[in-house]
XYZ file of N, CA and C in Angstrom:
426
model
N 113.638 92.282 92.614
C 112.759 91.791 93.655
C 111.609 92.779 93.811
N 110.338 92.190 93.943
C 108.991 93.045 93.859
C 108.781 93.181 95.553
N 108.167 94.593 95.794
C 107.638 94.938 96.837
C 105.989 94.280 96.833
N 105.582 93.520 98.226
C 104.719 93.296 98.262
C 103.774 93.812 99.255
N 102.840 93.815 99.578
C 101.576 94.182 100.682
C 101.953 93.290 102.101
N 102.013 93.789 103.050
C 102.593 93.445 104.004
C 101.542 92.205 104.480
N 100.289 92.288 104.016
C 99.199 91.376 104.533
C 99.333 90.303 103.622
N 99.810 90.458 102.301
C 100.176 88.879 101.756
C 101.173 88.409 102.287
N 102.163 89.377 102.343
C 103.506 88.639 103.184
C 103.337 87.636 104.294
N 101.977 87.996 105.131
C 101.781 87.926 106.456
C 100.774 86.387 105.664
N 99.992 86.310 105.023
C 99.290 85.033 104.632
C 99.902 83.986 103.753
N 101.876 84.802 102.870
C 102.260 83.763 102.603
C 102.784 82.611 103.598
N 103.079 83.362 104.767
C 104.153 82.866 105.537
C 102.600 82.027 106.450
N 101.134 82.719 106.574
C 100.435 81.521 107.336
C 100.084 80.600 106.538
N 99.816 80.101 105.209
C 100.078 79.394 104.543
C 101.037 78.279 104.715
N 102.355 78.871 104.835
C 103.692 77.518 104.694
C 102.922 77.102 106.037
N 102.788 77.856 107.388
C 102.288 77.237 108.409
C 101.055 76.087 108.349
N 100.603 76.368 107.616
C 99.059 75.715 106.803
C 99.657 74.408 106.805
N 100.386 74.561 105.530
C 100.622 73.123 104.836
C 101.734 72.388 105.578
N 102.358 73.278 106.800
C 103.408 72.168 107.831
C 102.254 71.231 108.576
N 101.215 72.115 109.070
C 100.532 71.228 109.845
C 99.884 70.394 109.248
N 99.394 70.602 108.391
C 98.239 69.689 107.751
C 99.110 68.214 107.540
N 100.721 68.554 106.632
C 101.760 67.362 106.562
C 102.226 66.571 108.009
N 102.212 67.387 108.670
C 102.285 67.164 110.131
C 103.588 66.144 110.258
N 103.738 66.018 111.439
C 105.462 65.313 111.759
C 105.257 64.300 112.242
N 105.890 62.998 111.783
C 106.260 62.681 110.245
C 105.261 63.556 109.348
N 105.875 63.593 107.646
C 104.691 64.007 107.083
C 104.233 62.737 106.636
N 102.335 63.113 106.504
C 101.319 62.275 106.267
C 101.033 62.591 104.862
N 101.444 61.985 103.925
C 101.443 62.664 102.423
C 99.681 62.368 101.606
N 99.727 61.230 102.963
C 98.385 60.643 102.220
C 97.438 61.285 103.206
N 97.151 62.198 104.559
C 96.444 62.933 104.725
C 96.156 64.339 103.981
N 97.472 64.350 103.569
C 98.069 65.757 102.934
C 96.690 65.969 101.424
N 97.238 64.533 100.816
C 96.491 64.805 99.752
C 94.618 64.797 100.132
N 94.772 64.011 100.571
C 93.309 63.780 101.067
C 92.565 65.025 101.413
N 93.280 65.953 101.919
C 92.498 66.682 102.098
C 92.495 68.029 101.355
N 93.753 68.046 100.445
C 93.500 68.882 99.313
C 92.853 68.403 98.117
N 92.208 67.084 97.989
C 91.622 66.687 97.191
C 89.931 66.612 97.330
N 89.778 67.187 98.539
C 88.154 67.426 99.296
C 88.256 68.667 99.098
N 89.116 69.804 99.242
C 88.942 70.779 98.913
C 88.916 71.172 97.075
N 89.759 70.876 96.309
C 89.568 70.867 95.424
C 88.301 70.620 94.737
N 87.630 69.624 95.256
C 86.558 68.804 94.910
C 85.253 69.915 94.988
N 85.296 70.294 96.584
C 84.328 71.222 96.825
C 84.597 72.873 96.257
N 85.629 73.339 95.903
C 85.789 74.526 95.417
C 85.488 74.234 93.851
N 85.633 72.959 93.021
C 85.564 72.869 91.804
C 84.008 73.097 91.718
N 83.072 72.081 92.639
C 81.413 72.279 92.714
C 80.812 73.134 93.262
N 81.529 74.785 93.210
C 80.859 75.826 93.559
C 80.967 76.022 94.966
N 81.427 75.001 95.561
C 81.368 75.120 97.006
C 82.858 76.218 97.903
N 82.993 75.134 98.951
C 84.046 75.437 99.794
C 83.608 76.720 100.494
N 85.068 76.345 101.823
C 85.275 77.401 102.495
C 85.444 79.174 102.144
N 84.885 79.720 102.440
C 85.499 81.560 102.245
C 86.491 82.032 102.735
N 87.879 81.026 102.698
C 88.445 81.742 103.620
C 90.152 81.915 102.647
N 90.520 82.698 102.353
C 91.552 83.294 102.065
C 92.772 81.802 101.766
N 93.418 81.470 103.324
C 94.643 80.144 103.079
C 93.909 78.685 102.758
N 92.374 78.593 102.877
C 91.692 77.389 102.473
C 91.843 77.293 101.260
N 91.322 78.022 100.678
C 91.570 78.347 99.053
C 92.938 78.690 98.558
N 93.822 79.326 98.899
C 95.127 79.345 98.734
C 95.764 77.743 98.933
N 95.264 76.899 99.574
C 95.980 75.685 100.087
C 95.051 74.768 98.646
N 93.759 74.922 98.664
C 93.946 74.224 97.344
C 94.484 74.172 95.966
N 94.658 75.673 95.903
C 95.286 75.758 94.420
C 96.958 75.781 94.592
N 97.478 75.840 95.480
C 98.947 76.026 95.565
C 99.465 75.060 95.138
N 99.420 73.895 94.719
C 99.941 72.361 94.496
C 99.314 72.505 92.849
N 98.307 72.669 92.343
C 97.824 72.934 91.147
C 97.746 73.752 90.170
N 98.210 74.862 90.948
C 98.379 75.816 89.786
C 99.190 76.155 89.250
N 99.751 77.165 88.319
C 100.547 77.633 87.395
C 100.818 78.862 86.925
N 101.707 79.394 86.553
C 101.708 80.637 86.640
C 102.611 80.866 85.038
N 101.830 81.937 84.128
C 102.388 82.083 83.217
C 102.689 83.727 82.838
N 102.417 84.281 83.988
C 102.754 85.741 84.060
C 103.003 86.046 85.196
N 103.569 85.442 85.725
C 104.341 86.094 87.214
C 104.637 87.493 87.245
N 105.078 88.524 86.818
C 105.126 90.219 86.617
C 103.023 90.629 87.234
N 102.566 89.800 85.919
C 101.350 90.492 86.675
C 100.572 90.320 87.973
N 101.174 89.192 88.212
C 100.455 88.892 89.869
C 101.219 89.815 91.141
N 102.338 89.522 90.813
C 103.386 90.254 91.725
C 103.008 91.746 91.656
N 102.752 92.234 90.058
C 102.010 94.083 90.238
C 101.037 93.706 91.722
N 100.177 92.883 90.685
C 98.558 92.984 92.001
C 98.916 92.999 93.702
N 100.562 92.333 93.781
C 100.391 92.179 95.064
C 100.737 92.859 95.943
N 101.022 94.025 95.196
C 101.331 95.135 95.921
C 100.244 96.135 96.294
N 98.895 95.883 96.236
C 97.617 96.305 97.052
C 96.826 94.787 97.910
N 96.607 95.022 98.781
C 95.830 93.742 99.217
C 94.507 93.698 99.058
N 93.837 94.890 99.012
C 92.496 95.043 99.056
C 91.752 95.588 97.523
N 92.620 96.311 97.158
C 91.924 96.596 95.593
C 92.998 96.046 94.433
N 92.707 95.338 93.467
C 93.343 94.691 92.707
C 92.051 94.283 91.534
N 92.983 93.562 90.461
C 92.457 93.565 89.158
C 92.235 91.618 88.923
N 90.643 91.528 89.581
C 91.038 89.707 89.615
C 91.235 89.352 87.802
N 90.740 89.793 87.372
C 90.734 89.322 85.997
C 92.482 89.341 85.257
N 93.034 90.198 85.246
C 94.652 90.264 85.308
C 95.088 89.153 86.173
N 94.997 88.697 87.669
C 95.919 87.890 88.144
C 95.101 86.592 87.852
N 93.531 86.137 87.671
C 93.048 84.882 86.929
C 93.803 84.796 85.802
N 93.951 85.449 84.826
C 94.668 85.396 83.312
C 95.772 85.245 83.464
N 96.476 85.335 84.703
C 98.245 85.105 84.760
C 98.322 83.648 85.246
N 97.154 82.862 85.533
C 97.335 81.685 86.211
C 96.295 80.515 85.495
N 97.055 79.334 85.448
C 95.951 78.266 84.857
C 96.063 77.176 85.914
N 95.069 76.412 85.514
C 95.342 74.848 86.334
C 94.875 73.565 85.175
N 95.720 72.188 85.354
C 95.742 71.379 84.351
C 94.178 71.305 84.172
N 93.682 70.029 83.009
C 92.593 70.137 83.274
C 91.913 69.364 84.172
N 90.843 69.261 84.222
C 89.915 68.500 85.533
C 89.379 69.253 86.298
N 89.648 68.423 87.774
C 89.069 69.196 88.756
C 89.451 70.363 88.765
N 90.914 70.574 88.682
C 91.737 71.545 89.278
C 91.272 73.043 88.507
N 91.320 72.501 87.088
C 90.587 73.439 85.772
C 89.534 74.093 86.459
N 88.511 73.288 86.445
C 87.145 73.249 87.031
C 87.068 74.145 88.378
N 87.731 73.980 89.615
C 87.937 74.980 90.492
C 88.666 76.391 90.294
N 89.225 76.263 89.062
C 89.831 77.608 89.190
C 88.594 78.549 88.993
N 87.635 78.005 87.931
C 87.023 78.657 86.931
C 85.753 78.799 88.003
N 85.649 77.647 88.664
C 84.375 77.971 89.938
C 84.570 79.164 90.654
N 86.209 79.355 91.046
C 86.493 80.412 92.033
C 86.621 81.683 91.562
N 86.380 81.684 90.175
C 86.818 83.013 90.005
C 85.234 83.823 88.957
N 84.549 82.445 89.085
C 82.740 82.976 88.860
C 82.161 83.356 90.321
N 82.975 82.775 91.048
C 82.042 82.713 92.518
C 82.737 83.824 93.386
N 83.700 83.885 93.449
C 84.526 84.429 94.605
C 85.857 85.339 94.167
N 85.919 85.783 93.463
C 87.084 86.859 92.141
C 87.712 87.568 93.402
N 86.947 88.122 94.279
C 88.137 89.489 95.296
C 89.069 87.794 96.037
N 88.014 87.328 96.502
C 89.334 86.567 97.494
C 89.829 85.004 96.694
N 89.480 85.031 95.181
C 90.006 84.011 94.497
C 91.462 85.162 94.371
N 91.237 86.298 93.869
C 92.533 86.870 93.667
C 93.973 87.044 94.685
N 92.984 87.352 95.757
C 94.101 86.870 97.116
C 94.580 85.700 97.347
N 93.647 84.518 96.991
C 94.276 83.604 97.326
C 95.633 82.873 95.869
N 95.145 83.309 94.883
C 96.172 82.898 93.694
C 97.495 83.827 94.248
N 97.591 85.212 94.215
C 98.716 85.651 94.994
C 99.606 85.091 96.245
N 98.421 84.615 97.331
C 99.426 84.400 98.344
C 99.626 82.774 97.583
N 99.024 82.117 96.678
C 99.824 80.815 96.369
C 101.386 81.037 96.366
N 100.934 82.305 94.934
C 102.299 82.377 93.958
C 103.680 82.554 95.114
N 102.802 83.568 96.143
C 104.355 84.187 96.980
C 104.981 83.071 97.506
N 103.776 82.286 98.247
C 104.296 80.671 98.939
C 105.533 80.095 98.224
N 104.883 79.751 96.461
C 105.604 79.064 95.586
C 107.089 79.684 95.008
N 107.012 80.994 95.088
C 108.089 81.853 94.593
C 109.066 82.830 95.847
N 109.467 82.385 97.082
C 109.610 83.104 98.088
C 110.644 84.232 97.372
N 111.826 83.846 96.572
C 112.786 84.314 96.435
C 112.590 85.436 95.260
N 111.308 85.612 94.988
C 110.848 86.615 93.481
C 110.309 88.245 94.339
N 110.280 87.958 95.841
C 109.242 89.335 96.420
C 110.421 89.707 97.724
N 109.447 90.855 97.841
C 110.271 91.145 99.349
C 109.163 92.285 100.064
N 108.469 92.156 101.554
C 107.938 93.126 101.717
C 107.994 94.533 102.537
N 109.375 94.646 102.521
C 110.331 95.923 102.834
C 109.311 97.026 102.141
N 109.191 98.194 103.119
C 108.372 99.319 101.856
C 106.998 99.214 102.550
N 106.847 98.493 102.799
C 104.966 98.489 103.512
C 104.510 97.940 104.536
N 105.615 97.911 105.443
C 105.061 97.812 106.634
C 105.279 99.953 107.546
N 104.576 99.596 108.236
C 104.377 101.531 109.068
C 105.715 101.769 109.705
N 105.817 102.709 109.503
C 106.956 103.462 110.183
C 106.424 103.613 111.597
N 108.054 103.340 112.688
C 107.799 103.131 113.979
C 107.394 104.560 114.250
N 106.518 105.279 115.341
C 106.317 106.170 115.677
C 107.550 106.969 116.611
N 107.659 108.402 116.156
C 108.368 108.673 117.466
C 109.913 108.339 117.488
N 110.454 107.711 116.583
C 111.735 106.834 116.680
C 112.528 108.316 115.722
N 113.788 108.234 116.407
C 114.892 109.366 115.322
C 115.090 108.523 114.044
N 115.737 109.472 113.302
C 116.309 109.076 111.977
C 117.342 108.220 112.113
């Protein structure tokens, strides 16, 4: 089990929150898609949101992972990391999905890389653990 960055930990878990609501209760499978298919759309045409679980929520359903070891290294810094290593550990079929990866990672590489990580953690809960990096309580005995 890989040690991870306590701040992906913290965006895998707002993520699952992401995609409960968006499915919402009952789930709405056909809002669901709908609106990962506007995002897709707009991250494939250069566009979209800047925001970390927006982009994590589009590629999480689409992507793929063919080096899991190297993403999981990366995810053990949150802020400095190697986008080109965790892009190369990940593909998407072709099309749109193709097409947005390759938009996000000409356009947006620091937080395309965050967001392919917190996919993977979403998709892989049982591969990480983030014991190790969160702060030691102050003041507390041994």
């Amino acid at each position: 089990m890989s040690k991870v960055h306590h701040e992906f930990a913290y965006q895998a878990r707002e993520l699952a929150g992401q995609i409960e609501g968006i499915l919402g209760d009952p789930p709405d499978h056909k809002n669901y898609k709908k609106m990962l298919d506007t995002l897709v759309s707009e991250y494939a045409n250069g566009g979209g949101i800047e925001d970390l679980n927006m982009m994590a929520f589009a590629l999480v359903d689409v992507i793929e992972f063919h080096d899991p070891k190297a993403v999981l290294k990366d995810a053990e810094d949150f802020e400095y990391g190697d986008p080109a290593r965790v892009f190369g550990a990940a593909s998407c079929p072709d099309g749109a999905a193709a097409k947005m990866l390759q938009a996000i990672e000409e356009n947006h590489p620091d937080l395309g890389r965050q967001a392919i990580i917190t996919a993977f953690l979403h998709k892989h809960p049982r591969m990480w653990d983030e014991r190790g990096y969160l702060p030691r309580p102050v003041g507390r005995g041994r």
